[in-house]
mmCIF file of C-alpha atoms in Angstrom:
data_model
loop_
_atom_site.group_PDB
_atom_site.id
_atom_site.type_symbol
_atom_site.label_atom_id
_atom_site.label_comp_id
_atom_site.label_asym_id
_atom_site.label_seq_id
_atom_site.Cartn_x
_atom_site.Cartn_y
_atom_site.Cartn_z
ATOM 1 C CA UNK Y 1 13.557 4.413 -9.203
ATOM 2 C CA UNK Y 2 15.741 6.401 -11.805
ATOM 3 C CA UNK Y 3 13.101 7.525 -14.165
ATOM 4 C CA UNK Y 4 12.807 11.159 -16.035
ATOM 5 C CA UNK Y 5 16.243 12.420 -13.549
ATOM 6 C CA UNK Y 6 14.231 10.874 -10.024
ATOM 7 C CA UNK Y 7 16.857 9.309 -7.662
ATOM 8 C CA UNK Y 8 16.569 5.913 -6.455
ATOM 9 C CA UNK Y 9 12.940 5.907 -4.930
ATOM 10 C CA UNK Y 10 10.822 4.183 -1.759
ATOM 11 C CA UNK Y 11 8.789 2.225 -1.151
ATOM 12 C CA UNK Y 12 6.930 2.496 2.219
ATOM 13 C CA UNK Y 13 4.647 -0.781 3.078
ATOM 14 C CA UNK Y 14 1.674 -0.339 5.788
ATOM 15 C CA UNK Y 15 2.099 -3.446 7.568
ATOM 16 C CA UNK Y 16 -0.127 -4.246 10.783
ATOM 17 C CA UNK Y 17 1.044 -7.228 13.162
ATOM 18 C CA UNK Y 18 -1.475 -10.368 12.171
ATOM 19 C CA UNK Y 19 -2.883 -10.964 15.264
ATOM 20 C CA UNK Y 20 -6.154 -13.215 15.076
ATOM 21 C CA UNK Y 21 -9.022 -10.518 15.218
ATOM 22 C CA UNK Y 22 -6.941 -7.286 15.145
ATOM 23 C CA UNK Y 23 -6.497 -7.566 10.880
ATOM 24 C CA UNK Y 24 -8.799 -7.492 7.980
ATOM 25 C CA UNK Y 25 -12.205 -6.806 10.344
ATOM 26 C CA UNK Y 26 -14.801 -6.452 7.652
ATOM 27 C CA UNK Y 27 -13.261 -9.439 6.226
ATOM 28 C CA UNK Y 28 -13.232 -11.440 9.333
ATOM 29 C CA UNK Y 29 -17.164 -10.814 9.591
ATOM 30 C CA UNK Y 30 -17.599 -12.442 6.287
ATOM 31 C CA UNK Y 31 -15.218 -15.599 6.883
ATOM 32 C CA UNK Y 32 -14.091 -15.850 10.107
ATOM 33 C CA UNK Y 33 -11.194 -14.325 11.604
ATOM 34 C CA UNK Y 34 -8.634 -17.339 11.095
ATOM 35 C CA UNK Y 35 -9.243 -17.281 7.485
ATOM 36 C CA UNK Y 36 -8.694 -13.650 7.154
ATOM 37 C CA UNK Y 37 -5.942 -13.665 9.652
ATOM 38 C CA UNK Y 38 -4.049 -16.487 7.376
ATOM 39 C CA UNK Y 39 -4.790 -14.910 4.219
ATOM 40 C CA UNK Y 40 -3.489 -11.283 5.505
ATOM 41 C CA UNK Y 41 -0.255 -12.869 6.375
ATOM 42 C CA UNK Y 42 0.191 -15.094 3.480
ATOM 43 C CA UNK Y 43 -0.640 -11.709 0.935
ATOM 44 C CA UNK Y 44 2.223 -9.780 3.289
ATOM 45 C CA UNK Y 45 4.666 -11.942 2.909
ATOM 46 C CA UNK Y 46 4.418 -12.840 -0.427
ATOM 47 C CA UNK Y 47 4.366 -9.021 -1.195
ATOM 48 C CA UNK Y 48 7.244 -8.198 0.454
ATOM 49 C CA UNK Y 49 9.213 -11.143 -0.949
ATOM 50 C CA UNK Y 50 8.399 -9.379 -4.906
ATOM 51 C CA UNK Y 51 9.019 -5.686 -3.757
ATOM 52 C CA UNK Y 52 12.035 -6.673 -1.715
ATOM 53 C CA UNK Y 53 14.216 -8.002 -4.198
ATOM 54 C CA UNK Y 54 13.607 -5.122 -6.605
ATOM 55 C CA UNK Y 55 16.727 -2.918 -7.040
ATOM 56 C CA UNK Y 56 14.962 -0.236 -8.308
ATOM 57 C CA UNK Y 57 13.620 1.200 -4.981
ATOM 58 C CA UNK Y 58 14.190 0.084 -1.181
ATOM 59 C CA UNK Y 59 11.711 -1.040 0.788
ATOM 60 C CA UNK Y 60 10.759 0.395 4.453
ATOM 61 C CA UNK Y 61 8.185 -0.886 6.492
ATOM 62 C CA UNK Y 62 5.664 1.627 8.313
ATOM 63 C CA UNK Y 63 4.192 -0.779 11.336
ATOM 64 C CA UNK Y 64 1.526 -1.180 13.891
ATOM 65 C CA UNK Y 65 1.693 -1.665 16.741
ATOM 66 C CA UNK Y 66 4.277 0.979 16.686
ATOM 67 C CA UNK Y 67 7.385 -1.143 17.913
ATOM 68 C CA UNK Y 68 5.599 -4.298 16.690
ATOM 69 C CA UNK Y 69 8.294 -7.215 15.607
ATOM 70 C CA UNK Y 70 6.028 -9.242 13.051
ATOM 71 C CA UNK Y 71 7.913 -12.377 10.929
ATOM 72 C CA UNK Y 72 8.833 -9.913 8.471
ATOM 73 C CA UNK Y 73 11.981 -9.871 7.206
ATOM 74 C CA UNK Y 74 14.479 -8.215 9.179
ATOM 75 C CA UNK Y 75 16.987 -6.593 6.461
ATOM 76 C CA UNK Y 76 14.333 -3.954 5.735
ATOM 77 C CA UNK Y 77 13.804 -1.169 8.267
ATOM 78 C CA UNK Y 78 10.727 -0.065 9.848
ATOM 79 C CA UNK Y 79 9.775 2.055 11.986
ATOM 80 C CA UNK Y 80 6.243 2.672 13.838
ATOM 81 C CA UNK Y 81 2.645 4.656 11.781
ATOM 82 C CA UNK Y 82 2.085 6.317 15.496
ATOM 83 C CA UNK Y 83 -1.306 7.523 16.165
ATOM 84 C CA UNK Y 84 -4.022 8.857 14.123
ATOM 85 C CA UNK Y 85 -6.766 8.204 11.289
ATOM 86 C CA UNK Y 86 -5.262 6.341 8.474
ATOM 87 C CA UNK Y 87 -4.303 9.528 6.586
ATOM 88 C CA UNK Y 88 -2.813 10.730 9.361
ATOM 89 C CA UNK Y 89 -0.460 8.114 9.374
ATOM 90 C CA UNK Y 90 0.387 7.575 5.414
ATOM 91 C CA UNK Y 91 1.427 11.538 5.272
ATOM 92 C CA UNK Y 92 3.520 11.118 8.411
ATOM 93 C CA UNK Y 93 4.861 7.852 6.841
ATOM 94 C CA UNK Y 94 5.664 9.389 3.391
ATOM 95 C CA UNK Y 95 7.432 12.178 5.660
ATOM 96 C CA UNK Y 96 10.201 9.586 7.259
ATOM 97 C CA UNK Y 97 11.641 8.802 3.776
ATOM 98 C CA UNK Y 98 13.368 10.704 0.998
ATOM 99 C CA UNK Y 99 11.126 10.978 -2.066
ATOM 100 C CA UNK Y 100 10.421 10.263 -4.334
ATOM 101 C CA UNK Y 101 8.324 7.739 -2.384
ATOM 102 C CA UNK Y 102 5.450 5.365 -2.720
ATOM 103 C CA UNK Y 103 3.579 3.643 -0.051
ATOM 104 C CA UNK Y 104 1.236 0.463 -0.452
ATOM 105 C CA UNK Y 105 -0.950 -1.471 2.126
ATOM 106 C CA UNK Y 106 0.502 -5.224 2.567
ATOM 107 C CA UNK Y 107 -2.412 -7.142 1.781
ATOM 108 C CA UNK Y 108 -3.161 -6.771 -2.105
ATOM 109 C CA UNK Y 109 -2.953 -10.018 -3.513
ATOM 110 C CA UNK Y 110 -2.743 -9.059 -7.404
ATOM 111 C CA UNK Y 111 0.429 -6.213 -6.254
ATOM 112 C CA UNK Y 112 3.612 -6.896 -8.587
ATOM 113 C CA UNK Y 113 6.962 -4.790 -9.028
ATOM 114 C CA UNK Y 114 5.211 -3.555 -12.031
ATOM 115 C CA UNK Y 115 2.943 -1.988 -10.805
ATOM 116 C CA UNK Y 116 4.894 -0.030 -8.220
ATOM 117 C CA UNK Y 117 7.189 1.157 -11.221
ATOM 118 C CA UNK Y 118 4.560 1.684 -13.473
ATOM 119 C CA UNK Y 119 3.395 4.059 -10.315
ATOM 120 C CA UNK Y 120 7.026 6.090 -10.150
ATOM 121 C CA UNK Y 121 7.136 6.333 -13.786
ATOM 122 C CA UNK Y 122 3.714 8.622 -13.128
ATOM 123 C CA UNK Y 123 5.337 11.000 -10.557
ATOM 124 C CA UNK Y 124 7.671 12.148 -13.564
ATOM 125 C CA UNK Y 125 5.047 14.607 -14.578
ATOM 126 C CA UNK Y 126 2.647 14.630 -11.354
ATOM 127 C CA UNK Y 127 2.968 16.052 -7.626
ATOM 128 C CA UNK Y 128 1.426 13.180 -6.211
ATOM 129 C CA UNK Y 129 -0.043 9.851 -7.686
ATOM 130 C CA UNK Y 130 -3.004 7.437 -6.661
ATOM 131 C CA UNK Y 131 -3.173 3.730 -7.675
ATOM 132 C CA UNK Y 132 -7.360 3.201 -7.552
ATOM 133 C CA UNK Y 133 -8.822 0.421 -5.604
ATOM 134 C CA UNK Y 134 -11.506 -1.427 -7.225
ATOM 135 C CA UNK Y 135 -13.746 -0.290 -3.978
ATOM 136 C CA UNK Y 136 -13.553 3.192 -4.397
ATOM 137 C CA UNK Y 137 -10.167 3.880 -2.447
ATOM 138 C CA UNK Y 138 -7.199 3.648 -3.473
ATOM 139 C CA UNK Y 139 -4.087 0.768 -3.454
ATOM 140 C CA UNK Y 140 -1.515 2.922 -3.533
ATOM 141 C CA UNK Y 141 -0.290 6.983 -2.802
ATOM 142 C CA UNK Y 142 2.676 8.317 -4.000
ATOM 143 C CA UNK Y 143 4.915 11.909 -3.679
ATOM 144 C CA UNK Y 144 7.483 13.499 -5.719
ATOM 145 C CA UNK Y 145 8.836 15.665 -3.100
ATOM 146 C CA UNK Y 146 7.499 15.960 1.043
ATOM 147 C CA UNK Y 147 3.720 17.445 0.003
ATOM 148 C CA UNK Y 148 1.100 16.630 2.896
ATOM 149 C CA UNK Y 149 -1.640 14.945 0.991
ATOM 150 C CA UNK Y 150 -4.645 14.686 3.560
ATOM 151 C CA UNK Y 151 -4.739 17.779 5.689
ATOM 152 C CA UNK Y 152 -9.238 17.739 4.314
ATOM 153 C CA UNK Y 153 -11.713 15.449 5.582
ATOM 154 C CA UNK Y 154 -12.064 11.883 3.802
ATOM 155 C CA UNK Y 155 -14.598 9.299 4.009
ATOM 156 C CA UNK Y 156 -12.186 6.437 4.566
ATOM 157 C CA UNK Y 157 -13.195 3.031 4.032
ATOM 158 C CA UNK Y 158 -16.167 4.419 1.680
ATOM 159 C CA UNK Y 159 -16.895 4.002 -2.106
ATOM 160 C CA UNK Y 160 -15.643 8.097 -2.501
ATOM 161 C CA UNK Y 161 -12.660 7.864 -0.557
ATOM 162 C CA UNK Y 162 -10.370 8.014 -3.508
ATOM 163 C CA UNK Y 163 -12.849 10.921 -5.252
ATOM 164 C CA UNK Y 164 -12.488 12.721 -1.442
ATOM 165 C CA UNK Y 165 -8.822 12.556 -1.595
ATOM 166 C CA UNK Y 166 -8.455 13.788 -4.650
ATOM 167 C CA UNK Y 167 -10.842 16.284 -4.419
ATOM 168 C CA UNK Y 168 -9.309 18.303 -1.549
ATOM 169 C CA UNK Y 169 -5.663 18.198 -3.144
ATOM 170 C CA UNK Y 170 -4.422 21.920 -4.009
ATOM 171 C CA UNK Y 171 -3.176 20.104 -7.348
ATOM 172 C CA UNK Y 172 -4.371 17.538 -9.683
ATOM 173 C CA UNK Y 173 -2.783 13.820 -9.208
ATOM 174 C CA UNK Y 174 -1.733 11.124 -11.662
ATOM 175 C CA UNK Y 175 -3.533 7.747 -11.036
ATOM 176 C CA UNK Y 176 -1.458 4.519 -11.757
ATOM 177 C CA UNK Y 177 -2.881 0.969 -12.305
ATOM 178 C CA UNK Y 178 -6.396 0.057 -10.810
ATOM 179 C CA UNK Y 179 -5.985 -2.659 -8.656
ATOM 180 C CA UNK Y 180 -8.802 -4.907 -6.185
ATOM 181 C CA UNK Y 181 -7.855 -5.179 -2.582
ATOM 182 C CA UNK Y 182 -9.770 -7.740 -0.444
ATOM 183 C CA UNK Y 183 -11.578 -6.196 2.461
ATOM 184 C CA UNK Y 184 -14.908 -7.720 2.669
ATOM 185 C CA UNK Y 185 -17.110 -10.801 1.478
ATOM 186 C CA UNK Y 186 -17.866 -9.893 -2.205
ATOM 187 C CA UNK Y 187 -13.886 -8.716 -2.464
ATOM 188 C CA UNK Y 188 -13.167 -12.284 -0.991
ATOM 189 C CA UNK Y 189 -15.801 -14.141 -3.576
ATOM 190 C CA UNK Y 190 -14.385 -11.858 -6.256
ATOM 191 C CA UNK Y 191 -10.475 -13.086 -5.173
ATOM 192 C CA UNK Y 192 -11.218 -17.084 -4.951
ATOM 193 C CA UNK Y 193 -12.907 -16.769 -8.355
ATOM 194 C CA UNK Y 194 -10.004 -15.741 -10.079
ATOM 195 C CA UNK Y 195 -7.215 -18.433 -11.800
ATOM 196 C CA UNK Y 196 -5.020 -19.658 -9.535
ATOM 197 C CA UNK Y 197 -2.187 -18.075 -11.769
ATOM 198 C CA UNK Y 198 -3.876 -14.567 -11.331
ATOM 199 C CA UNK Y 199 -3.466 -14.857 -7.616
ATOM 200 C CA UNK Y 200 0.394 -16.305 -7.421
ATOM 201 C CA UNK Y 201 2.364 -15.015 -9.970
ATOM 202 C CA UNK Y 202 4.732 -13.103 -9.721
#
């Protein structure tokens, strides 16, 4: 992403291999884990197919299992999240690539290239940038230059885990585009509510 004198940016993609009642838990528990375990891999691969073609950044895949194959596709390298609490594993993620750098979780259905630019375009003037979740977390986390972003505690998977994050940064943060992610039964009620266009375009 060549924006404000950045070189060409990344994008890192937390990807986790779809096996029935190892993805999307909380949403499993609301409608079953084939359902959740088809929609996870239908949302991944249709992300990946819109980020992937973008010129403006390459794409790098951070997955678990670490050494897990998955049908994704097999241009775009990868390499394993290792062990850990979730922020443990997006700051050593972010620390594999050259920044400036972005990384996203594969399974937000309403994620577009625009987004993820729109996201960049923040990091011009900012250390670090958050894309909120409509939950309380956040979509996306993004660094200008190697910075360790969650060396304090965070509530993750909690209605103040983007305030927590943000809260025990050294520096303030940009936020980028507020975005729903489906992780649970209202999320899922929320998602099959919306037009079909909402959900599939591009």
């Amino acid at each position: 992403m060549r924006s404000c004198g950045m070189r060409r940016g990344t994008v890192v993609v937390m990807v986790r291999e779809a096996r029935l009642g190892a993805v999307k838990t909380r949403l499993a528990a609301a409608i079953g884990p084939a359902r959740a375990t088809a929609f996870y891999r239908r949302t991944t691969a249709e992300q990946l197919r819109r980020l992937a073609v973008d010129r403006r950044w390459r794409v790098v895949l951070a997955v678990t299992p670490d050494g897990a194959r998955g049908p994704w596709p097999r241009k775009l390298g990868r390499f394993g999240q290792g062990s850990g609490d979730i922020g443990a594993r997006m700051d050593r993620a972010l620390a594999r690539v050259r920044p400036p750098a972005v990384l996203v979780g594969s399974d937000i259905p309403g994620l577009r290239a625009r987004h993820v630019a729109r996201a960049f375009r923040r990091l011009c003037g900012a250390r670090a940038v958050f894309g909120p979740a409509e939950d309380g977390g956040f979509w996306l986390v993004g660094v200008r230059r190697r910075t360790r972003l969650f060396a304090g505690p965070v509530r993750w998977s909690h209605p103040e885990t983007l305030a927590d994050a943000l809260a025990q940064l050294p520096f303030p943060a940009a936020l980028a585009d507020r975005l729903a992610d489906v992780d649970d039964g209202a999320a899922w009620a929320a998602y099959t509510r919306a037009p079909c266009a909402t959900r599939s375009s591009p």
